[in-house]
Amino acid sequence: MKRPAISMTVFWLGAVSFFTDASSEMIYPLLPVFLTTVLGASVISLGIIEGAAGSTAALLKIFAGGLSDRWRRRKPLMLFGYGLAAVLRPLIAFSHGAGTVFCIRIGDRLGKGVRGSPRDALVADVTPKELRGRAYGVQRAMDNAGAVLGPLLAFGLIEWGLPLRRVFLLAAIPGAVAVLILIFLVKERPRAAPAPQVSPTPASPDPATDAAPLPAGLRRYYLALGFFSLGNSSDTFLILWARDAGLSAAHVPLLWMLHNGIKAVFNTPLGSLSDRIGRRRVILTGWAVYAAVYLGFAFLHSPRSVWILFAAYSFYYAMTEGAASAMVADLAPATSRGRAFGWYSGIIGACALPASLLCSELYTLGQARGPHGGPLWAFSAGAAFAAAAALVLLTVPESKSGKGSAPAHS
C-alpha cells in the first residue's frame, strides 16, 4: 500500500517561510544590540517593544483565522500579511529612536498576525490527519532553515564591514522572494460551503458559524498554552543574557544560526513522532526540556554555557512546534480550523506583552540584588510557569491521531 504523500502546497508554504525567516533573522538577533548600544534604549524599552509587538497582533490572529473560514480562502490574507512585513521590516535601517523601532515592529507583527492562522489552517486543509505532525514539522523545518540562513548572512555582512543599518536594509531581498513564491507558486482551491443543518437546535449549534463554541478539550489546551506563554518571554532576553554572559556581538548571529539549525534538522522527525506516540506526550517532554533549560539560564553565566543551553533550548522548539499545531488541527472542527488557529496564535500573542513586561521587571529587580540576579529571577519564573502549564495539559484529551482517543467535541 502506497504511503500517503505530503501536498506540494506544504512545501511551497515552507519555501515562503524559509525566505521570510531569512529576512527576519537578518534583523531579529541583532535588534537587542542595535536598540541598547546604537539607540541607547533600556531593558524595559526592549520588553515593551517586543511584548507590545506580539500582543498587538493577537487580535488580528483571531480575526484573520475566522475570516479565512468565512471567505473559504486563505491565500489573500496570507499575501497581505507577508507583503506588509516584507515592506516594513527593512525600514528599521532608517530608525533613530526606540519609538520608530516600536512602530515598525508593531507593523511587522501585524503582518505576522494576519498571515499565520490562515497558513496553518491551509496546511491542515491539504494534509491527511495521520500526517499532520510530519507536515507541520516540514513547514517549521523550512521556516527554521531560513532562520539559519538569515543570521549567517548577517554575520558574513558584518564581518565584511557593513554597518548594522545596511544589513537591515538588505533584508528586503529575501522578503521580496517570499512574496513572489506566494503569488505564483502557492495554489489554493476554494473550499466548498458547508452543508446547512436541517433543523439546528440550540443544543446543536452549527459548527460552521462563529457563534459555535470550540470543543472543550481545545479550550482546555488553550488554557495550558496560556499558562506556558505567560512565562515564555521574548527570546531577545535570552540574547541579552548571552551578551551578559560574555558572548560578543559578532557571535550573536552565529548563536542564532545554531539555534535555528538544530530546529530545522529535528522539526520533521519530532513532528512525525507525535503522529506515532501522541501530541501530548511530545509536548510535555518539550516543556520539561524548556523548564530545565530555563533553570540553566538562571544559574549558569559562562560563554560555554551559552552555546550548550541554546543547543538544548532548540530541542524544546523542535519537539513542540509541529506537535502543538497538529494538536490544534486534531481537536478543532474542520469548518472552524481558521478560527481555532486564530485563537491558538492569539492567546500566545496576547500573553507576549505581560510575559515580556514580567521578565523585564524581574530582570531589572534581580540585577539590583546582584550581578546575576536578573537571570535568576526572570528565568526561574519561566520554569515555574512551564511546570504549571504541564499540569493543565495532562487534563487535555487527545483526538485520534498518532495515539490516544477523544471525541471531537466534549
Short mmCIF file of C-alpha atoms in Angstrom, two decimals:
data_model
loop_
_atom_site.label_atom_id
_atom_site.label_comp_id
_atom_site.label_asym_id
_atom_site.label_seq_id
_atom_site.Cartn_x
_atom_site.Cartn_y
_atom_site.Cartn_z
CA MET A 1 0.00 0.00 0.00
CA LYS A 2 1.43 3.33 -1.08
CA ARG A 3 2.21 5.71 1.78
CA PRO A 4 0.24 8.99 1.52
CA ALA A 5 2.40 11.92 0.49
CA ILE A 6 2.50 15.46 1.81
CA SER A 7 0.99 18.00 -0.60
CA MET A 8 3.32 20.27 -2.59
CA THR A 9 1.35 23.18 -1.12
CA VAL A 10 3.01 22.40 2.23
CA PHE A 11 6.47 22.59 0.64
CA TRP A 12 5.74 25.86 -1.16
CA LEU A 13 4.40 27.34 2.06
CA GLY A 14 7.61 26.13 3.67
CA ALA A 15 9.59 27.97 0.98
CA VAL A 16 7.66 31.17 1.73
CA SER A 17 8.51 30.74 5.41
CA PHE A 18 12.14 29.96 4.52
CA PHE A 19 12.73 33.29 2.75
CA THR A 20 10.59 35.26 5.20
CA ASP A 21 12.58 33.97 8.14
CA ALA A 22 15.86 34.57 6.33
CA SER A 23 14.78 38.20 6.05
CA SER A 24 13.52 38.44 9.62
CA GLU A 25 16.51 36.72 11.20
CA MET A 26 18.97 39.04 9.46
CA ILE A 27 17.49 41.64 11.83
CA TYR A 28 15.95 39.97 14.90
CA PRO A 29 19.06 38.61 16.72
CA LEU A 30 20.83 41.94 16.22
CA LEU A 31 17.89 44.06 17.36
CA PRO A 32 18.67 43.95 21.11
CA VAL A 33 22.25 45.04 20.38
CA PHE A 34 21.03 47.77 17.99
CA LEU A 35 18.47 49.07 20.49
CA THR A 36 20.66 49.05 23.59
CA THR A 37 24.01 50.13 22.11
CA VAL A 38 23.26 52.16 18.94
CA LEU A 39 19.97 53.75 20.03
CA GLY A 40 20.61 53.71 23.79
CA ALA A 41 17.29 52.05 24.74
CA SER A 42 16.77 50.45 28.18
CA VAL A 43 15.94 46.83 29.01
CA ILE A 44 12.42 47.97 29.95
CA SER A 45 12.03 49.55 26.48
CA LEU A 46 13.14 46.29 24.90
CA GLY A 47 10.46 44.44 26.86
CA ILE A 48 7.77 46.94 25.87
CA ILE A 49 8.68 46.84 22.17
CA GLU A 50 8.81 43.06 21.87
CA GLY A 51 5.84 42.42 24.15
CA ALA A 52 3.59 45.02 22.54
CA ALA A 53 4.52 43.79 19.06
CA GLY A 54 3.33 40.29 19.91
CA SER A 55 0.23 41.31 21.85
CA THR A 56 -0.96 43.86 19.31
CA ALA A 57 -1.02 41.15 16.66
CA ALA A 58 -3.04 38.80 18.87
CA LEU A 59 -6.49 40.16 18.00
CA LEU A 60 -5.65 40.16 14.29
CA LYS A 61 -4.64 36.49 14.50
CA ILE A 62 -8.06 35.62 15.87
CA PHE A 63 -9.84 37.81 13.34
CA ALA A 64 -7.82 36.60 10.34
CA GLY A 65 -8.33 32.93 11.15
CA GLY A 66 -12.11 33.29 11.42
CA LEU A 67 -12.22 35.47 8.30
CA SER A 68 -10.40 32.82 6.26
CA ASP A 69 -13.09 30.31 7.36
CA ARG A 70 -15.89 32.62 6.20
CA TRP A 71 -14.20 33.57 2.92
CA ARG A 72 -13.24 29.91 2.35
CA ARG A 73 -9.95 31.34 1.02
CA ARG A 74 -6.69 31.52 2.97
CA LYS A 75 -4.27 32.97 0.40
CA PRO A 76 -5.47 36.62 0.17
CA LEU A 77 -4.91 37.19 3.88
CA MET A 78 -1.56 35.44 3.72
CA LEU A 79 -0.47 37.64 0.82
CA PHE A 80 -1.40 40.80 2.72
CA GLY A 81 0.41 39.65 5.86
CA TYR A 82 3.62 38.54 4.18
CA GLY A 83 3.65 41.62 1.93
CA LEU A 84 3.18 44.08 4.81
CA ALA A 85 6.04 42.57 6.80
CA ALA A 86 8.35 42.42 3.76
CA VAL A 87 7.87 46.15 3.17
CA LEU A 88 8.11 47.37 6.77
CA ARG A 89 10.83 45.16 8.30
CA PRO A 90 13.88 46.62 6.45
CA LEU A 91 12.80 50.17 7.42
CA ILE A 92 14.44 49.60 10.80
CA ALA A 93 17.60 50.62 8.91
CA PHE A 94 16.35 54.23 8.98
CA SER A 95 15.43 54.28 12.70
CA HIS A 96 17.00 56.87 15.00
CA GLY A 97 14.97 56.18 18.12
CA ALA A 98 13.26 53.40 20.00
CA GLY A 99 9.86 54.88 19.11
CA THR A 100 10.45 54.30 15.39
CA VAL A 101 11.57 50.73 16.00
CA PHE A 102 8.44 50.23 18.12
CA CYS A 103 6.15 51.33 15.25
CA ILE A 104 7.95 49.17 12.67
CA ARG A 105 7.89 46.11 14.92
CA ILE A 106 4.17 46.61 15.51
CA GLY A 107 3.57 46.71 11.74
CA ASP A 108 5.81 43.69 11.16
CA ARG A 109 3.94 41.65 13.78
CA LEU A 110 0.59 42.78 12.43
CA GLY A 111 1.61 41.17 9.16
CA LYS A 112 2.51 38.01 11.04
CA GLY A 113 -0.84 38.14 12.80
CA VAL A 114 -2.77 38.32 9.55
CA ARG A 115 -0.92 35.51 7.79
CA GLY A 116 -0.21 32.93 10.49
CA SER A 117 -3.63 31.42 11.21
CA PRO A 118 -4.72 31.12 7.54
CA ARG A 119 -1.38 29.49 6.67
CA ASP A 120 -1.61 26.92 9.46
CA ALA A 121 -5.24 26.20 8.56
CA LEU A 122 -4.26 25.72 4.90
CA VAL A 123 -1.65 23.12 5.92
CA ALA A 124 -4.39 21.21 7.77
CA ASP A 125 -6.76 21.59 4.80
CA VAL A 126 -4.38 19.81 2.41
CA THR A 127 -2.93 17.19 4.79
CA PRO A 128 -4.38 13.83 5.92
CA LYS A 129 -4.83 13.62 9.68
CA GLU A 130 -2.25 10.88 10.10
CA LEU A 131 0.44 13.09 8.50
CA ARG A 132 -0.25 16.39 10.23
CA GLY A 133 2.62 16.16 12.72
CA ARG A 134 5.01 15.48 9.85
CA ALA A 135 3.51 18.23 7.65
CA TYR A 136 3.78 20.88 10.34
CA GLY A 137 7.27 19.57 11.09
CA VAL A 138 8.26 20.05 7.42
CA GLN A 139 6.80 23.56 7.35
CA ARG A 140 8.57 24.52 10.57
CA ALA A 141 11.83 22.88 9.43
CA MET A 142 11.91 25.02 6.30
CA ASP A 143 10.99 28.07 8.37
CA ASN A 144 13.89 27.36 10.72
CA ALA A 145 16.26 26.65 7.84
CA GLY A 146 15.60 30.20 6.71
CA ALA A 147 16.34 31.30 10.25
CA VAL A 148 19.75 29.66 9.85
CA LEU A 149 20.47 31.46 6.60
CA GLY A 150 19.45 34.88 7.95
CA PRO A 151 21.95 35.10 10.83
CA LEU A 152 24.65 33.54 8.62
CA LEU A 153 24.11 36.28 6.05
CA ALA A 154 24.10 38.91 8.79
CA PHE A 155 27.35 37.56 10.27
CA GLY A 156 29.04 37.50 6.86
CA LEU A 157 27.93 41.03 6.02
CA ILE A 158 29.08 42.38 9.39
CA GLU A 159 32.44 40.61 9.05
CA TRP A 160 32.69 42.11 5.57
CA GLY A 161 32.45 45.52 7.19
CA LEU A 162 28.85 46.55 6.59
CA PRO A 163 27.15 48.52 9.40
CA LEU A 164 24.01 47.17 11.08
CA ARG A 165 21.76 49.59 9.21
CA ARG A 166 22.98 48.34 5.83
CA VAL A 167 22.44 44.73 6.90
CA PHE A 168 18.87 45.56 7.92
CA LEU A 169 18.22 47.17 4.55
CA LEU A 170 19.48 44.15 2.61
CA ALA A 171 16.93 42.02 4.46
CA ALA A 172 14.38 43.32 1.93
CA ILE A 173 15.69 40.91 -0.74
CA PRO A 174 14.68 37.53 0.76
CA GLY A 175 11.40 39.10 1.92
CA ALA A 176 10.55 40.00 -1.66
CA VAL A 177 11.39 36.47 -2.85
CA ALA A 178 8.95 35.05 -0.30
CA VAL A 179 6.11 37.21 -1.57
CA LEU A 180 6.80 36.20 -5.20
CA ILE A 181 6.69 32.48 -4.30
CA LEU A 182 3.38 33.00 -2.53
CA ILE A 183 1.89 34.83 -5.52
CA PHE A 184 2.98 32.46 -8.26
CA LEU A 185 3.54 29.02 -6.73
CA VAL A 186 1.20 28.54 -3.76
CA LYS A 187 -2.09 27.22 -5.13
CA GLU A 188 -5.34 27.07 -3.20
CA ARG A 189 -8.65 25.60 -4.23
CA PRO A 190 -11.66 27.44 -2.81
CA ARG A 191 -13.35 25.25 -0.24
CA ALA A 192 -16.97 24.28 -0.69
CA ALA A 193 -19.54 25.89 1.58
CA PRO A 194 -20.62 23.61 4.44
CA ALA A 195 -23.98 21.92 4.03
CA PRO A 196 -26.66 23.64 6.15
CA GLN A 197 -28.15 21.70 9.01
CA VAL A 198 -31.77 20.62 8.53
CA SER A 199 -33.14 21.59 11.90
CA PRO A 200 -30.49 23.22 14.04
CA THR A 201 -31.34 23.40 17.70
CA PRO A 202 -29.79 25.48 20.50
CA ALA A 203 -28.25 22.27 21.84
CA SER A 204 -26.58 21.55 18.48
CA PRO A 205 -25.03 24.77 17.14
CA ASP A 206 -23.80 24.84 13.56
CA PRO A 207 -20.01 24.31 13.75
CA ALA A 208 -19.54 26.46 10.64
CA THR A 209 -20.72 29.62 12.40
CA ASP A 210 -18.58 31.92 14.51
CA ALA A 211 -21.14 31.55 17.34
CA ALA A 212 -20.46 27.83 17.71
CA PRO A 213 -18.23 27.17 20.74
CA LEU A 214 -14.97 25.42 20.11
CA PRO A 215 -14.61 21.96 21.72
CA ALA A 216 -14.00 21.83 25.47
CA GLY A 217 -10.77 19.84 25.03
CA LEU A 218 -9.41 22.52 22.71
CA ARG A 219 -10.33 25.27 25.17
CA ARG A 220 -8.50 23.39 27.94
CA TYR A 221 -5.48 23.13 25.64
CA TYR A 222 -5.64 26.91 25.20
CA LEU A 223 -5.59 27.29 28.99
CA ALA A 224 -2.40 25.22 29.22
CA LEU A 225 -0.83 27.30 26.44
CA GLY A 226 -1.81 30.49 28.25
CA PHE A 227 0.00 29.41 31.43
CA PHE A 228 3.06 28.41 29.45
CA SER A 229 3.09 31.62 27.39
CA LEU A 230 2.95 33.87 30.46
CA GLY A 231 6.39 32.55 31.40
CA ASN A 232 7.73 32.40 27.86
CA SER A 233 9.02 35.92 27.29
CA SER A 234 10.65 37.16 24.10
CA ASP A 235 13.85 35.38 23.09
CA THR A 236 15.50 38.79 22.98
CA PHE A 237 16.00 38.41 26.74
CA LEU A 238 18.00 35.24 26.08
CA ILE A 239 20.20 37.19 23.69
CA LEU A 240 20.61 39.85 26.38
CA TRP A 241 21.57 37.10 28.86
CA ALA A 242 24.07 35.69 26.34
CA ARG A 243 25.69 39.11 25.97
CA ASP A 244 25.86 39.49 29.77
CA ALA A 245 27.45 36.02 29.95
CA GLY A 246 30.30 37.19 27.72
CA LEU A 247 29.20 36.43 24.15
CA SER A 248 30.47 39.00 21.63
CA ALA A 249 28.08 40.91 19.36
CA ALA A 250 29.69 39.33 16.29
CA HIS A 251 28.89 35.84 17.61
CA VAL A 252 25.21 36.56 18.31
CA PRO A 253 24.16 35.75 14.70
CA LEU A 254 26.17 32.50 14.86
CA LEU A 255 24.43 31.54 18.10
CA TRP A 256 21.07 32.19 16.48
CA MET A 257 22.15 30.18 13.45
CA LEU A 258 22.98 27.19 15.69
CA HIS A 259 19.64 27.56 17.47
CA ASN A 260 17.63 27.53 14.27
CA GLY A 261 19.80 24.91 12.58
CA ILE A 262 19.05 22.37 15.30
CA LYS A 263 15.34 23.16 14.99
CA ALA A 264 15.46 22.76 11.22
CA VAL A 265 17.12 19.31 11.49
CA PHE A 266 14.78 17.91 14.14
CA ASN A 267 11.41 19.59 13.37
CA THR A 268 10.28 16.94 10.88
CA PRO A 269 11.31 13.75 12.76
CA LEU A 270 9.94 15.05 16.06
CA GLY A 271 6.74 16.24 14.38
CA SER A 272 6.38 12.76 12.87
CA LEU A 273 6.99 11.27 16.33
CA SER A 274 3.82 12.97 17.55
CA ASP A 275 1.92 11.14 14.77
CA ARG A 276 3.07 7.85 16.29
CA ILE A 277 3.08 8.33 20.08
CA GLY A 278 0.65 11.22 20.54
CA ARG A 279 0.86 15.00 20.58
CA ARG A 280 0.52 15.45 24.33
CA ARG A 281 3.44 13.20 25.22
CA VAL A 282 5.77 15.03 22.83
CA ILE A 283 4.64 18.48 24.02
CA LEU A 284 5.02 17.55 27.69
CA THR A 285 8.55 16.32 27.05
CA GLY A 286 9.35 19.54 25.21
CA TRP A 287 8.04 21.67 28.06
CA ALA A 288 10.13 19.65 30.54
CA VAL A 289 13.23 20.39 28.45
CA TYR A 290 12.22 24.08 28.38
CA ALA A 291 11.91 24.24 32.19
CA ALA A 292 15.28 22.55 32.69
CA VAL A 293 16.99 24.89 30.21
CA TYR A 294 15.43 27.99 31.77
CA LEU A 295 16.81 26.90 35.14
CA GLY A 296 20.17 26.66 33.38
CA PHE A 297 19.75 30.23 32.12
CA ALA A 298 19.00 31.25 35.73
CA PHE A 299 22.10 29.71 37.30
CA LEU A 300 24.82 29.48 34.59
CA HIS A 301 26.71 32.50 33.30
CA SER A 302 29.75 31.43 31.24
CA PRO A 303 30.29 31.77 27.46
CA ARG A 304 30.47 27.96 27.16
CA SER A 305 27.09 27.58 28.90
CA VAL A 306 25.58 29.96 26.33
CA TRP A 307 26.25 27.54 23.47
CA ILE A 308 25.24 24.42 25.42
CA LEU A 309 21.98 25.88 26.75
CA PHE A 310 20.95 27.36 23.42
CA ALA A 311 21.51 23.99 21.75
CA ALA A 312 19.29 22.32 24.37
CA TYR A 313 16.73 25.13 24.07
CA SER A 314 16.49 24.38 20.35
CA PHE A 315 15.26 20.85 21.11
CA TYR A 316 12.33 22.28 23.09
CA TYR A 317 11.27 24.17 19.97
CA ALA A 318 11.81 21.20 17.66
CA MET A 319 9.70 18.95 19.89
CA THR A 320 6.77 21.32 20.30
CA GLU A 321 6.38 23.40 17.12
CA GLY A 322 4.91 20.70 14.88
CA ALA A 323 3.11 18.77 17.62
CA ALA A 324 1.46 21.87 19.10
CA SER A 325 0.00 22.96 15.75
CA ALA A 326 -1.08 19.42 14.88
CA MET A 327 -2.91 19.16 18.21
CA VAL A 328 -4.97 22.25 17.34
CA ALA A 329 -5.85 20.72 13.96
CA ASP A 330 -6.79 17.42 15.63
CA LEU A 331 -9.08 18.99 18.24
CA ALA A 332 -10.76 21.61 16.02
CA PRO A 333 -13.79 21.02 13.74
CA ALA A 334 -12.80 21.17 10.06
CA THR A 335 -15.15 24.10 9.42
CA SER A 336 -13.56 26.17 12.21
CA ARG A 337 -9.86 25.48 11.68
CA GLY A 338 -9.01 29.07 10.83
CA ARG A 339 -10.76 30.32 13.95
CA ALA A 340 -9.13 27.61 16.07
CA PHE A 341 -5.65 28.55 14.84
CA GLY A 342 -6.57 32.21 15.31
CA TRP A 343 -7.33 31.65 18.99
CA TYR A 344 -4.22 29.48 19.33
CA SER A 345 -1.95 32.19 17.95
CA GLY A 346 -3.98 34.96 19.58
CA ILE A 347 -3.65 33.53 23.08
CA ILE A 348 0.10 33.13 22.68
CA GLY A 349 0.35 36.64 21.25
CA ALA A 350 -1.86 38.19 23.93
CA CYS A 351 0.44 36.77 26.60
CA ALA A 352 3.54 38.21 24.91
CA LEU A 353 3.26 41.68 26.43
CA PRO A 354 2.61 40.64 30.06
CA ALA A 355 5.25 37.90 29.73
CA SER A 356 7.89 40.31 28.43
CA LEU A 357 6.96 43.02 30.95
CA LEU A 358 7.14 40.49 33.77
CA CYS A 359 10.50 39.22 32.54
CA SER A 360 11.95 42.72 32.12
CA GLU A 361 10.69 43.75 35.58
CA LEU A 362 12.11 40.63 37.24
CA TYR A 363 15.35 41.02 35.29
CA THR A 364 15.69 44.63 36.46
CA LEU A 365 14.78 43.88 40.09
CA GLY A 366 17.13 40.91 40.16
CA GLN A 367 20.02 42.96 38.77
CA ALA A 368 19.60 45.36 41.69
CA ARG A 369 20.26 42.44 44.07
CA GLY A 370 23.43 41.18 42.40
CA PRO A 371 25.30 40.76 39.09
CA HIS A 372 23.45 37.54 38.22
CA GLY A 373 20.17 38.31 39.96
CA GLY A 374 18.39 39.32 36.75
CA PRO A 375 18.58 35.91 35.04
CA LEU A 376 17.93 34.11 38.35
CA TRP A 377 14.64 35.88 39.00
CA ALA A 378 13.38 36.11 35.42
CA PHE A 379 14.17 32.62 34.13
CA SER A 380 13.23 30.77 37.31
CA ALA A 381 9.75 32.26 36.94
CA GLY A 382 9.60 30.99 33.35
CA ALA A 383 10.40 27.45 34.51
CA ALA A 384 7.64 27.64 37.14
CA PHE A 385 5.04 28.70 34.57
CA ALA A 386 6.06 25.77 32.34
CA ALA A 387 5.50 23.34 35.23
CA ALA A 388 2.02 24.78 35.88
CA ALA A 389 1.16 24.54 32.17
CA ALA A 390 2.21 20.88 32.08
CA LEU A 391 -0.22 20.05 34.88
CA VAL A 392 -3.09 21.57 32.91
CA LEU A 393 -2.03 19.83 29.70
CA LEU A 394 -2.30 16.46 31.46
CA THR A 395 -6.07 17.02 31.62
CA VAL A 396 -6.42 17.63 27.85
CA PRO A 397 -7.74 14.66 25.83
CA GLU A 398 -6.12 13.70 22.54
CA SER A 399 -8.01 13.29 19.30
CA LYS A 400 -7.47 10.14 17.28
CA SER A 401 -4.20 10.90 15.57
CA GLY A 402 -0.99 9.04 16.30
CA LYS A 403 -2.11 7.77 19.71
CA GLY A 404 -4.84 8.36 22.21
CA SER A 405 -8.50 8.90 21.57
CA ALA A 406 -11.05 11.53 22.38
CA PRO A 407 -14.21 12.74 20.73
CA ALA A 408 -14.06 15.76 18.51
CA HIS A 409 -16.44 17.58 20.85
CA SER A 410 -16.56 17.30 24.61
#
